[in-house]
Amino acid sequence: MTPRTSLPDAALTGLRSGFAGEVHAPGDPGYDEARTVFNSMIDRRPAVVAQCASEADVARALALARDRELEVAVRGGGHSVAGMSVSEGGAVIDLRRMSRVSVDPGARSARVGGGAVMSDLDRATQPHGLATTGGRVSTTGVGGFTLGGGSGWLERKFGLACDNLLAADVVTADGETVRASADENPELFWALHGGGGNFGVVTSLTLRLHDLPAMSMVMVLFRPEDGPEAVRTYRDVMEAAPDEAGGACIYITGPPEEWVPEALVGRLVCAALITFAGTEAEARDVAAPLLALNPEAEVIDTIPYADLQCMLDDPPGMRNYWSAEYLSGFPDEAVAAFCADAATMPVPTNTQHVLFPMGGAVARGAADYPLPWRSAPWAVHPFGVWESEADDERVRRWVRKVRATMMPWANGAVYLNFIGREGQERVVAGFGERAYERLSAVKAHYDPDNVFRLNHNVKPAVAVV
C-alpha cells in the first residue's frame, strides 16, 4: 500500500543531502516505526517522515512540504489522541531527535528540546530537587503538552505548564527561526500559552523550575458500591486542601498489582489519588477523611516525582478515544451522575473515568491567556483506552454519554489536549471567543497560509481591504 501522495526520488535525495537527521519514505526499513503514533487507531502513511536533528533540518523539511503542497504534521511526543502528529500522504516533521534537556539550577530553568517527552524533563530536573508541572504520564511530549496549556499533578501548586513558559524558539512557515518571550515577539509568546502548534514548529522551550524537595502520594481503592461516598469525600477533601495537594478520583479496572486484593482485580473499582508536593505525613493528614472510610486497599508513600509520573503510563499499541467537560461546580447530584456512568464503563479495559480537582495556582494564573477552562473547579475526563477493534463503538458511545451526563454542570470550556476532533465550535470553546480572534490575528502574521493546520486549528484572520 502506498500513500496517496508520493515523492519522486530526486526530491527525497535533495532533502537527504546535508540533512543532519534521517529521512524515511515508504519502503525504507525505519518507515513503519517512524509513522507509528501513540493511538493505535491511527494508521496513516505519510509521503515522508523527516526526523530532524536541527532547526536547519526543520526549515528544509518545511520548504519541501510547501514546494510539494504536502500537508504538514509536527511530531513531538506523538500523543495527540486524534493522530495530529502524522499525515496521510503528507510530510511529518519529527522532532524526537531534538530531545535534549539542559538544566540551569541557579536560574531555576530548563531548556527543553521540542522532541523531549516528560520523562526526559523529569529525570533531568530531579537530581537538582527541581520540577515543573508535567503531564500525568511519562511519555507525553513536553512541547505539545505545554503549548496546549499543560495540566498535571503539580498544577495547583506551580500553575499550568504554560504558566511556566519563559521562552520558545519557533521555526515559522517561511522557514525563519524566531524567539518568543515576554520581551521578544510578545504577541506570539502570548499565543503559545494555550494556542497549540498553530504558529510554527517549536524546536525548544525554556521552562521555569520550582523547588520540590519531597513528593508523596496516597492511593485508596473502594468497591463500586462505595464509590459515591468516596467521591463525595474526595470532593470535600480537595475543596479544603492546600495547593500542594493534587490528584484525581478515578474509576478503573482493578490492576493485577500485589497491593490490590484479588477480588478487585479485573473488576470495576473506585480509586482516590492524592498527590502531595511535600512529605508522607502531610499527605496522610490531607487524606485522613478518605482513610477513615476503611478502603479495600491503600498505598501511602514518598515517591520521586519522576517515578510518580510513570505510575499511570499506558502500554503502547492501545486504541484511544477521549473527551472532557469542565464544570462550574460538583454538587451531590453531579457526584451521583458521575458514579452512575462508571457502572457502564467498559471493564475490563484500560479505560479510566476521571475526576480532576482544579483550583489553586491554576485559577490564579493569567486571565488573558487562551485558556478559559482554567477557572473551572473540577474537570471530568472520560479516557477511553482499549485493545480490541470490536470494542470501538462501545467505548466511544460511553465517552459521549459521560459528556452528555455532565452537561448540566459544564461551563462550556474545554482543555483541547484532552479531546480529539469534536468540531470547530469545540475548538473555539477551548480558546474562548475573544482569545480566538486574537489568536487568529497572530496566525495571520506568522502562518497566513495555514500551513500548520493539522491541529486544533486557528484559522488566520482575513485582512479587511
Coordinates of C-alpha atoms in Angstrom, one line a residue, residues 6-421:
S6 CA 4.5 10.1 -3.0
L7 CA 7.7 12.0 -3.6
P8 CA 10.0 11.4 -6.6
D9 CA 13.4 10.0 -5.8
A10 CA 15.0 13.3 -6.8
A11 CA 13.1 15.2 -4.1
L12 CA 14.0 12.7 -1.4
T13 CA 17.6 12.7 -2.5
G14 CA 17.6 16.5 -2.3
L15 CA 16.2 16.5 1.2
R16 CA 18.6 13.9 2.4
S17 CA 21.6 15.7 1.1
G18 CA 23.1 17.6 4.0
F19 CA 20.2 16.6 6.3
A20 CA 21.6 16.1 9.8
G21 CA 18.8 13.7 10.9
E22 CA 17.2 10.9 9.0
V23 CA 14.6 10.9 6.2
H24 CA 12.1 7.9 5.9
A25 CA 9.9 7.2 2.9
P26 CA 7.6 4.3 2.1
G27 CA 9.7 1.2 1.7
D28 CA 12.5 2.3 3.9
P29 CA 13.4 0.0 6.8
G30 CA 12.5 2.5 9.5
Y31 CA 9.4 3.9 7.9
D32 CA 6.7 2.0 9.8
E33 CA 8.3 2.7 13.2
A34 CA 8.6 6.4 12.2
R35 CA 5.0 6.8 11.3
T36 CA 3.5 4.9 14.3
V37 CA 1.9 7.1 16.9
F38 CA 0.5 6.6 20.4
N39 CA -3.1 5.9 19.4
S40 CA -3.2 2.6 17.5
M41 CA -6.5 3.6 15.9
I42 CA -4.4 6.0 13.7
D43 CA -2.8 4.2 10.7
R44 CA -1.6 6.8 8.3
R45 CA 1.1 6.6 5.6
P46 CA 2.9 9.9 5.1
A47 CA 4.9 10.6 2.0
V48 CA 7.9 11.4 4.1
V49 CA 8.9 11.5 7.7
A50 CA 11.8 13.9 8.4
Q51 CA 13.4 13.1 11.7
C52 CA 15.0 16.5 12.3
A53 CA 18.2 17.0 14.3
S54 CA 18.4 20.8 13.9
E55 CA 16.4 23.9 13.2
A56 CA 18.0 23.8 9.7
D57 CA 16.6 20.4 9.2
V58 CA 13.1 21.7 10.2
A59 CA 13.4 24.6 7.7
R60 CA 14.4 22.3 4.9
A61 CA 11.6 19.8 5.5
L62 CA 9.1 22.7 5.7
A63 CA 10.4 24.1 2.4
L64 CA 10.0 20.7 0.7
A65 CA 6.5 20.3 2.1
R66 CA 5.4 23.7 0.9
D67 CA 7.0 23.3 -2.5
R68 CA 5.2 19.9 -3.0
E69 CA 2.0 21.2 -1.4
L70 CA 2.1 18.5 1.3
E71 CA 0.1 18.6 4.5
V72 CA 2.4 19.2 7.4
A73 CA 2.2 17.3 10.6
V74 CA 4.6 18.1 13.6
R75 CA 5.5 15.3 15.9
G76 CA 6.9 15.8 19.4
G77 CA 5.6 13.0 21.7
G78 CA 3.1 11.7 19.2
H79 CA 0.4 11.7 21.9
S80 CA -2.4 13.5 20.1
V81 CA -5.4 11.3 20.5
A82 CA -6.6 12.4 17.1
G83 CA -3.3 11.5 15.5
M84 CA -2.5 15.1 14.6
S85 CA 1.2 14.2 14.5
V86 CA 1.0 12.1 11.4
S87 CA -0.5 13.0 8.0
E88 CA -1.8 10.7 5.3
G89 CA 0.3 11.3 2.2
G90 CA 1.9 14.4 3.8
A91 CA 5.1 15.4 5.5
V92 CA 5.9 14.6 9.1
I93 CA 8.3 16.9 10.8
D94 CA 9.5 14.6 13.6
L95 CA 11.4 16.3 16.5
R96 CA 12.2 13.2 18.5
R97 CA 16.0 13.6 17.8
M98 CA 15.8 17.1 19.3
S99 CA 15.1 15.9 22.8
R100 CA 18.0 17.3 24.9
V101 CA 17.2 18.9 28.2
S102 CA 19.6 21.4 29.8
V103 CA 19.0 22.4 33.4
D104 CA 20.3 25.6 34.9
P105 CA 19.8 25.1 38.7
G106 CA 20.9 28.6 39.6
A107 CA 18.3 30.2 37.3
R108 CA 15.8 27.5 38.1
S109 CA 15.1 26.9 34.5
A110 CA 15.4 24.2 31.9
R111 CA 15.8 24.4 28.1
V112 CA 13.9 21.5 26.6
G113 CA 14.1 20.3 23.0
G114 CA 10.9 20.2 21.0
G115 CA 11.0 16.4 20.8
A116 CA 11.5 15.7 24.5
V117 CA 9.0 13.6 26.4
M118 CA 8.1 14.2 30.0
S119 CA 10.5 11.6 31.4
D120 CA 13.4 13.4 29.7
L121 CA 12.5 16.6 31.5
D122 CA 11.6 15.0 34.9
R123 CA 14.8 12.8 35.0
A124 CA 16.9 15.8 34.2
T125 CA 15.5 18.1 36.9
Q126 CA 15.1 15.6 39.7
P127 CA 18.8 15.4 40.7
H128 CA 18.6 19.1 41.4
G129 CA 15.5 18.9 43.6
L130 CA 13.6 20.9 41.0
A131 CA 10.5 20.2 38.9
T132 CA 7.8 21.9 36.9
T133 CA 4.2 20.9 36.1
G134 CA 4.3 18.0 33.7
G135 CA 1.7 15.6 32.2
R136 CA 0.3 12.7 34.1
V137 CA 2.2 10.1 32.2
S138 CA 5.9 10.0 31.3
T139 CA 5.6 9.5 27.5
T140 CA 3.7 12.8 26.8
G141 CA 5.6 15.2 24.6
V142 CA 6.7 18.3 26.5
G143 CA 6.1 20.6 23.6
G144 CA 2.5 19.8 22.6
F145 CA 1.6 19.4 26.3
T146 CA 2.9 22.9 27.2
L147 CA 1.7 24.7 24.1
G148 CA -1.8 23.4 24.7
G149 CA -1.8 24.7 28.3
G150 CA -0.4 21.8 30.3
S151 CA -2.5 20.3 33.1
G152 CA -0.7 17.9 35.6
W153 CA -0.3 16.7 39.2
L154 CA 1.6 19.9 40.3
E155 CA -0.6 22.5 38.7
R156 CA -2.4 23.6 41.8
K157 CA 1.0 24.4 43.4
F158 CA 3.0 25.6 40.4
G159 CA 0.4 26.5 37.8
L160 CA -0.1 25.1 34.3
A161 CA 2.9 24.1 32.3
C162 CA 2.4 27.2 30.0
D163 CA 2.3 29.5 33.1
N164 CA 6.0 28.4 33.5
L165 CA 7.0 29.0 29.9
L166 CA 9.8 31.6 29.8
A167 CA 10.8 31.5 26.1
A168 CA 10.4 29.4 22.9
D169 CA 12.3 29.0 19.7
V170 CA 9.9 28.7 16.7
V171 CA 10.5 27.9 13.1
T172 CA 7.8 29.7 11.2
A173 CA 6.1 28.7 8.0
D174 CA 8.6 30.6 5.9
G175 CA 11.5 28.7 7.5
E176 CA 12.7 31.5 9.7
T177 CA 13.6 31.0 13.4
V178 CA 12.1 33.5 15.8
R179 CA 12.4 33.7 19.6
A180 CA 9.3 34.3 21.6
S181 CA 9.4 35.7 25.2
A182 CA 8.0 38.4 27.2
D183 CA 10.4 40.8 25.5
E184 CA 10.7 39.3 22.1
N185 CA 7.7 38.8 19.8
P186 CA 5.4 39.1 22.9
E187 CA 2.2 38.6 20.9
L188 CA 3.5 35.2 19.6
F189 CA 4.6 34.4 23.2
W190 CA 1.1 35.1 24.4
A191 CA -0.3 32.8 21.7
L192 CA 1.9 29.9 22.8
H193 CA 0.2 29.9 26.2
G194 CA -2.6 27.6 25.1
G195 CA -2.7 28.2 21.3
G196 CA -1.0 24.9 20.5
G197 CA 1.1 24.3 17.4
N198 CA -0.8 26.8 15.2
F199 CA 2.1 29.2 14.7
G200 CA 5.2 27.2 13.8
V201 CA 7.4 24.3 14.8
V202 CA 8.6 24.9 18.4
T203 CA 12.1 23.5 18.5
S204 CA 12.9 24.4 22.1
L205 CA 11.2 25.7 25.2
T206 CA 12.6 27.3 28.3
L207 CA 10.6 26.4 31.4
R208 CA 10.6 27.8 34.9
L209 CA 11.5 25.2 37.6
H210 CA 10.5 25.1 41.3
D211 CA 11.9 23.6 44.4
L212 CA 10.4 20.1 45.0
P213 CA 12.3 18.5 47.9
A214 CA 9.7 15.8 48.5
M215 CA 6.7 14.2 46.7
S216 CA 4.2 11.9 48.2
M217 CA 1.0 10.1 47.3
V218 CA -2.0 8.4 48.8
M219 CA -3.9 5.9 46.7
V220 CA -7.0 4.2 48.2
L221 CA -9.4 1.7 46.5
F222 CA -13.1 1.2 47.1
R223 CA -15.7 -1.2 45.8
P224 CA -18.0 0.5 43.2
E225 CA -21.0 0.4 45.6
D226 CA -18.9 2.6 48.0
G227 CA -17.9 4.9 45.2
P228 CA -20.5 7.7 45.7
E229 CA -19.4 8.2 49.4
A230 CA -15.7 8.0 48.4
V231 CA -16.2 10.6 45.6
R232 CA -18.1 13.0 47.8
T233 CA -15.5 12.7 50.5
Y234 CA -12.7 13.2 47.9
R235 CA -14.6 16.4 46.7
D236 CA -14.8 17.7 50.2
V237 CA -11.1 16.9 50.9
M238 CA -9.9 18.7 47.8
E239 CA -12.0 21.7 48.2
A240 CA -10.4 22.3 51.6
A241 CA -6.9 21.1 50.7
P242 CA -3.8 23.2 50.4
D243 CA -2.3 24.0 46.9
E244 CA 0.3 21.3 47.5
A245 CA -2.4 18.6 47.1
G246 CA -3.5 17.4 43.7
G247 CA -4.6 14.1 42.3
A248 CA -7.8 12.6 40.9
C249 CA -10.8 10.3 41.7
I250 CA -10.7 7.5 39.1
Y251 CA -12.9 4.6 38.2
I252 CA -10.6 1.9 36.8
T253 CA -10.3 -1.8 36.2
G254 CA -8.6 -3.2 39.2
P255 CA -5.0 -3.9 38.2
P256 CA -3.1 -7.1 38.9
E257 CA -0.8 -5.5 41.5
E258 CA 0.4 -7.1 44.7
W259 CA -1.3 -4.4 46.8
V260 CA -4.7 -4.9 45.1
P261 CA -7.0 -7.5 46.7
E262 CA -7.6 -10.5 44.4
A263 CA -11.3 -9.9 44.5
L264 CA -10.9 -6.5 42.9
V265 CA -8.5 -7.5 40.1
G266 CA -10.2 -7.2 36.7
R267 CA -13.3 -5.6 38.2
L268 CA -14.6 -2.0 38.4
V269 CA -13.1 -0.1 41.4
C270 CA -13.1 3.5 42.5
A271 CA -9.6 4.8 43.2
A272 CA -8.9 8.1 45.0
L273 CA -5.5 9.5 44.5
I274 CA -3.9 12.4 46.4
T275 CA -0.6 13.6 45.1
F276 CA 1.2 15.9 47.5
A277 CA 4.2 18.3 47.0
G278 CA 5.6 17.5 50.5
T279 CA 6.0 14.7 53.0
E280 CA 4.2 11.5 53.5
A281 CA 2.9 12.7 56.9
E282 CA 1.4 15.8 55.3
A283 CA -0.2 13.8 52.5
R284 CA -1.7 11.4 55.1
D285 CA -3.2 14.3 57.1
V286 CA -4.9 15.6 53.9
A287 CA -6.2 12.1 53.1
A288 CA -7.4 11.3 56.6
P289 CA -11.2 11.5 55.8
L290 CA -10.7 9.1 52.9
L291 CA -8.6 6.7 55.1
A292 CA -11.4 6.8 57.7
L293 CA -13.8 5.2 55.1
N294 CA -11.9 1.9 55.5
P295 CA -10.9 1.4 51.9
E296 CA -10.3 -2.0 50.4
A297 CA -6.6 -1.2 49.8
E298 CA -4.3 1.7 50.3
V299 CA -0.8 2.8 49.3
I300 CA 0.8 5.7 51.1
D301 CA 4.4 6.6 50.3
T302 CA 7.0 9.2 49.5
I303 CA 7.9 8.8 45.8
P304 CA 10.2 10.6 43.5
Y305 CA 8.2 12.9 41.2
A306 CA 9.7 11.3 38.0
D307 CA 8.5 7.9 39.3
L308 CA 5.0 9.2 40.1
Q309 CA 4.8 10.4 36.5
C310 CA 5.3 6.8 35.3
M311 CA 2.6 5.3 37.6
L312 CA -0.3 5.6 35.1
D313 CA 1.6 5.0 31.9
D314 CA -0.5 3.1 29.3
P315 CA 1.2 0.3 27.4
P316 CA 1.9 1.1 23.7
G317 CA -0.4 -0.2 20.9
M318 CA -3.7 0.6 22.6
R319 CA -6.8 2.2 21.0
N320 CA -7.8 5.6 22.4
Y321 CA -10.8 7.9 22.4
W322 CA -11.0 10.7 25.0
S323 CA -13.1 13.8 25.8
A324 CA -13.7 16.1 28.7
E325 CA -16.1 18.6 30.3
Y326 CA -15.1 21.4 32.7
L327 CA -17.5 22.0 35.5
S328 CA -18.7 25.1 37.3
G329 CA -19.4 23.0 40.4
F330 CA -19.6 19.4 41.6
P331 CA -22.7 19.1 43.9
D332 CA -24.0 15.8 45.2
E333 CA -26.3 15.4 42.1
A334 CA -23.2 15.6 39.9
V335 CA -21.4 13.1 42.1
A336 CA -24.3 10.7 41.7
A337 CA -24.4 11.1 37.9
F338 CA -20.6 10.7 37.6
C339 CA -20.7 7.5 39.6
A340 CA -23.7 6.1 37.7
D341 CA -21.8 6.4 34.5
A342 CA -19.0 4.4 36.0
A343 CA -21.4 1.4 36.1
T344 CA -21.5 1.3 32.3
M345 CA -17.7 1.9 31.8
P346 CA -16.1 -0.8 29.6
V347 CA -14.5 -3.3 32.0
P348 CA -12.0 -4.9 31.9
T349 CA -10.1 -2.4 29.8
N350 CA -7.5 0.3 30.4
T351 CA -10.3 2.9 30.3
Q352 CA -10.5 5.4 33.1
H353 CA -13.4 7.6 34.3
V354 CA -11.6 10.5 35.8
L355 CA -12.5 13.5 38.0
F356 CA -9.7 16.1 38.4
P357 CA -9.6 18.9 41.0
M358 CA -8.6 22.2 39.6
G359 CA -8.2 25.5 41.5
G360 CA -5.1 26.8 43.4
A361 CA -2.5 28.3 41.1
V362 CA -4.4 27.2 38.0
A363 CA -7.3 29.5 38.8
R364 CA -4.9 32.3 39.9
G365 CA -3.0 32.3 36.6
A366 CA -3.0 35.0 33.9
A367 CA -6.7 35.5 33.0
D368 CA -5.9 36.7 29.4
Y369 CA -4.3 33.5 28.2
P370 CA -6.4 31.5 25.7
L371 CA -7.4 29.0 28.5
P372 CA -11.0 29.7 29.5
W373 CA -11.2 26.3 31.3
R374 CA -8.6 27.3 33.9
S375 CA -11.3 28.9 36.1
A376 CA -13.3 25.6 36.5
P377 CA -13.0 24.0 39.9
W378 CA -13.5 20.5 38.5
A379 CA -13.0 18.5 35.3
V380 CA -14.4 15.2 34.2
H381 CA -12.3 13.3 31.7
P382 CA -13.7 10.1 30.2
F383 CA -10.5 8.4 29.0
G384 CA -11.2 5.5 26.7
V385 CA -8.3 3.1 26.3
W386 CA -8.8 -0.5 25.0
E387 CA -7.3 -3.2 22.8
S388 CA -9.9 -4.8 20.5
E389 CA -11.3 -3.1 17.4
A390 CA -14.6 -4.9 18.3
D391 CA -15.0 -2.5 21.3
D392 CA -14.5 0.7 19.3
E393 CA -18.2 1.8 19.2
R394 CA -18.9 0.6 22.7
V395 CA -16.1 2.7 24.2
R396 CA -16.8 5.8 22.0
R397 CA -20.5 5.6 22.9
W398 CA -19.6 5.5 26.6
V399 CA -17.3 8.5 26.3
R400 CA -20.0 10.6 24.6
K401 CA -22.5 9.5 27.2
V402 CA -20.3 10.8 30.0
R403 CA -20.1 14.2 28.3
A404 CA -23.8 14.3 28.0
T405 CA -24.3 13.4 31.6
M406 CA -22.1 16.2 32.8
M407 CA -23.7 18.9 30.7
P408 CA -25.9 20.4 33.5
W409 CA -22.8 21.4 35.4
A410 CA -20.4 22.1 32.4
N411 CA -19.2 25.7 31.9
G412 CA -18.7 25.2 28.1
A413 CA -14.9 25.5 28.1
V414 CA -12.5 22.6 27.3
Y415 CA -8.8 21.7 27.5
L416 CA -8.1 20.8 23.9
N417 CA -5.2 18.5 24.8
F418 CA -7.9 16.2 26.3
I419 CA -10.0 15.8 23.2
G420 CA -9.9 14.6 19.6
R421 CA -11.7 16.1 16.7

